[in-house]
Coordinates of C-alpha atoms in Angstrom, one line a residue:
M30 CA -10.8 -2.0 -9.6
T31 CA -14.0 -3.9 -9.5
G32 CA -14.7 -6.1 -6.5
L33 CA -12.4 -4.3 -4.2
P34 CA -13.1 -1.4 -1.8
P35 CA -12.2 2.2 -2.6
I36 CA -9.0 2.0 -0.5
I37 CA -7.5 0.0 -3.3
D38 CA -8.5 2.4 -6.1
G39 CA -5.4 3.2 -8.3
I40 CA -3.3 0.6 -6.4
E41 CA -1.3 -1.9 -8.3
A42 CA 0.6 -3.5 -5.4
V43 CA 0.0 -4.0 -1.7
C44 CA 3.1 -4.3 0.6
F45 CA 2.4 -5.9 3.9
D46 CA 4.4 -5.6 7.2
A47 CA 4.9 -9.1 8.6
F48 CA 4.5 -9.4 12.4
G49 CA 1.4 -7.8 13.8
T50 CA 0.0 -7.6 10.3
L51 CA 0.3 -10.8 8.3
V52 CA 1.4 -13.1 11.1
E53 CA 1.6 -13.1 14.9
I54 CA 3.8 -14.8 17.5
T55 CA 1.1 -16.4 19.7
D56 CA 3.5 -17.5 22.4
K57 CA 6.0 -14.6 22.9
R58 CA 9.0 -15.5 25.0
K59 CA 11.5 -12.6 24.3
A60 CA 13.9 -15.1 22.9
F61 CA 17.0 -12.8 22.7
V62 CA 16.8 -11.5 26.2
P63 CA 19.2 -14.2 27.6
L64 CA 21.8 -13.2 25.0
F65 CA 21.4 -9.5 25.8
R66 CA 21.8 -10.2 29.5
A67 CA 25.0 -12.1 28.9
L68 CA 26.6 -9.2 27.1
P69 CA 28.4 -6.1 28.6
P70 CA 26.3 -2.9 28.2
E71 CA 28.2 -1.5 25.2
K72 CA 27.8 -4.8 23.4
R73 CA 24.1 -4.9 24.2
R74 CA 23.7 -1.5 22.4
E75 CA 25.7 -2.8 19.5
L76 CA 23.6 -5.9 19.2
K77 CA 20.4 -3.9 19.4
Y78 CA 21.5 -1.9 16.5
R79 CA 22.8 -4.8 14.4
L80 CA 20.4 -7.7 15.3
M81 CA 17.8 -7.0 12.5
R82 CA 20.3 -5.4 10.1
E83 CA 22.6 -8.4 9.5
D84 CA 21.9 -11.9 8.1
R85 CA 23.5 -14.1 10.7
P86 CA 22.2 -16.8 13.1
F87 CA 22.0 -16.0 16.8
T88 CA 24.9 -18.4 17.5
D89 CA 27.3 -16.1 15.5
W90 CA 26.6 -13.0 17.5
P91 CA 29.2 -13.4 20.4
T92 CA 32.0 -13.8 17.8
A93 CA 30.6 -11.0 15.6
L94 CA 30.5 -8.7 18.5
G95 CA 34.0 -9.6 19.6
V96 CA 32.9 -10.7 23.0
E97 CA 35.4 -12.4 25.3
M98 CA 33.7 -13.8 28.4
D99 CA 33.0 -16.9 30.4
T100 CA 32.4 -19.7 27.8
Y101 CA 30.0 -21.6 30.0
A102 CA 27.8 -18.5 30.7
M103 CA 27.6 -17.7 27.0
A104 CA 26.9 -21.2 26.0
Y105 CA 24.0 -21.4 28.6
A106 CA 22.6 -18.1 27.3
L107 CA 22.7 -19.3 23.7
L108 CA 21.0 -22.5 24.8
E109 CA 18.2 -20.5 26.3
V110 CA 17.9 -18.4 23.1
L111 CA 17.6 -21.6 21.1
E112 CA 14.9 -23.0 23.3
L113 CA 12.8 -19.8 23.4
S114 CA 13.2 -19.0 19.7
I115 CA 12.0 -22.5 18.8
I116 CA 8.9 -22.0 20.9
E117 CA 8.2 -18.6 19.4
G118 CA 8.9 -19.9 15.9
Q119 CA 6.5 -22.8 16.3
S120 CA 3.8 -20.4 17.6
I121 CA 3.9 -18.1 14.5
A122 CA 0.5 -18.1 12.9
L123 CA -1.3 -16.3 10.1
R124 CA -3.6 -13.6 11.4
P125 CA -7.3 -14.5 11.1
G126 CA -8.8 -13.3 7.8
I127 CA -5.5 -12.5 6.2
A128 CA -5.4 -15.5 4.0
D129 CA -8.8 -14.5 2.4
I130 CA -7.6 -10.9 1.9
W131 CA -4.4 -12.1 0.4
T132 CA -6.2 -14.5 -2.0
R133 CA -8.7 -11.8 -3.0
L134 CA -6.1 -9.3 -3.8
R135 CA -4.2 -11.8 -5.8
S136 CA -7.3 -12.8 -7.7
K137 CA -7.8 -9.2 -8.8
G138 CA -4.3 -9.0 -10.3
L139 CA -2.5 -7.0 -7.6
R140 CA 1.1 -7.7 -6.9
L141 CA 1.9 -8.5 -3.2
A142 CA 5.0 -7.6 -1.3
L143 CA 6.3 -8.0 2.2
C144 CA 8.5 -5.6 4.2
S145 CA 9.6 -6.5 7.7
N146 CA 12.1 -5.7 10.4
L147 CA 13.2 -9.2 11.2
A148 CA 16.1 -11.2 12.7
S149 CA 17.5 -14.0 10.5
D150 CA 16.4 -16.7 12.9
Y151 CA 12.7 -16.0 12.3
V152 CA 12.7 -15.8 8.5
A153 CA 12.0 -19.4 7.7
A154 CA 9.2 -19.7 10.3
M155 CA 7.6 -16.6 9.0
R156 CA 7.7 -17.7 5.4
R157 CA 6.1 -21.0 6.2
Q158 CA 2.9 -19.3 7.4
L159 CA 2.4 -17.1 4.3
P160 CA -0.4 -18.0 1.9
D161 CA 2.1 -18.0 -1.0
T162 CA 5.4 -16.4 -2.0
P163 CA 5.3 -12.6 -2.2
D164 CA 6.2 -11.0 -5.5
V165 CA 8.8 -8.9 -3.6
E166 CA 10.2 -9.7 -0.2
V167 CA 12.3 -7.0 1.7
L168 CA 13.6 -8.1 5.0
S169 CA 15.8 -5.8 7.2
C170 CA 18.3 -8.6 7.9
K171 CA 18.8 -9.0 4.1
V172 CA 19.0 -5.4 3.1
G173 CA 20.8 -3.9 6.1
A174 CA 18.2 -1.3 6.9
I175 CA 15.2 -1.2 9.2
K176 CA 11.9 0.6 9.1
P177 CA 11.5 3.6 9.2
E178 CA 14.8 4.1 7.5
P179 CA 14.2 5.3 3.9
A180 CA 16.5 2.6 2.4
I181 CA 14.1 -0.2 3.2
Y182 CA 11.2 1.5 1.5
A183 CA 13.4 2.2 -1.5
A184 CA 14.2 -1.5 -1.7
V185 CA 10.4 -2.2 -1.8
L186 CA 9.9 0.2 -4.7
D187 CA 13.0 -1.0 -6.5
G188 CA 11.7 -4.6 -6.3
L189 CA 8.2 -3.7 -7.5
Q190 CA 9.3 -1.2 -10.2
L191 CA 6.2 0.9 -9.6
H192 CA 5.5 4.5 -9.0
P193 CA 5.2 5.0 -5.2
G194 CA 1.6 6.2 -5.6
K195 CA 0.6 2.9 -7.0
V196 CA 1.7 1.0 -3.8
L197 CA -0.4 0.6 -0.7
F198 CA 1.7 -0.2 2.5
V199 CA -0.2 -2.0 5.2
G200 CA 1.0 -2.4 8.8
D201 CA 0.3 -2.0 12.5
T202 CA 3.0 0.5 13.6
P203 CA 2.3 4.2 12.9
R204 CA 5.9 5.3 12.5
A205 CA 7.3 2.3 10.6
D206 CA 4.2 1.3 8.6
I207 CA 2.4 4.6 8.0
A208 CA 4.7 7.6 8.3
G209 CA 7.7 5.9 6.8
P210 CA 6.0 4.6 3.6
E211 CA 4.1 7.9 3.2
A212 CA 7.4 9.8 3.3
A213 CA 8.6 7.5 0.5
G214 CA 5.6 8.5 -1.6
M215 CA 3.5 5.4 -1.0
K216 CA 0.0 5.3 0.3
A217 CA -0.4 3.6 3.7
V218 CA -3.1 2.3 5.9
H219 CA -3.3 0.5 9.3
V220 CA -4.0 -3.3 8.8
D221 CA -7.2 -3.0 10.8
A222 CA -8.6 -0.4 8.4
L223 CA -7.7 -2.6 5.4
V224 CA -9.4 -5.6 7.1
A225 CA -12.6 -3.5 7.8
A226 CA -12.6 -2.2 4.2
M227 CA -12.2 -5.6 2.6
Q228 CA -14.9 -7.1 4.8
S229 CA -17.3 -4.2 4.0
G230 CA -16.3 -4.0 0.3

C-alpha cells in the first residue's frame, strides 16, 4: 500500500490494544485496591477473575460477589474507589503521535479496531480520547474473555470479517498483544515498532 511502511504490506485492518498503546492513564491511583482490601481473600480471587470479564459498575461488585460484611466499611471502600477512578479517568490521554498514525491509516483505507482488557468503569473515559470511533471494538468486559484467551481474538476477527493474515495487531504486552494474536493467525507488532516504522515510512 503506497504511502505506508512495509510493516503494513498486505494488511487491511489494524487492531490496537488500548491502555499502553492508544491511551495512557497519566495519574495512576490503583483505583480498585480499596475494594480488594475490603473483601475476604476468596472474594478477592473471584473479583480478580471477574472484574474485566463482566459489564457491571464497581458499586455492584459487593452484591455480585455475595459479600456480607460491615456496611460502613464497604461504603467507605466504594467511596475511595469512586474518588480514585474519577482521578484516573480524567487523566486518560491519547499517547503522543497516535492521533497522526490513526489518521494516516484511515486515510489509506485501512479499517481500525480496538481490543482491550478493560473494567466497565473505564470504557467511557477511554472512548472519549480516541480520534474517532473504531470500526470494531472488542472489550473484555463486553465479551466475557480477556487477552490472551483465544475467544477475545476470535471476536476481533468475527467483527472485522477478514482473514487473520490481513489483520495487524498492535500492543505493548508480549503475551497478550503479540503471542496471543499470532496464535490466532494475525500478524502482530509492538506499538513502539509501529510508531518507528510510521515515522520512518
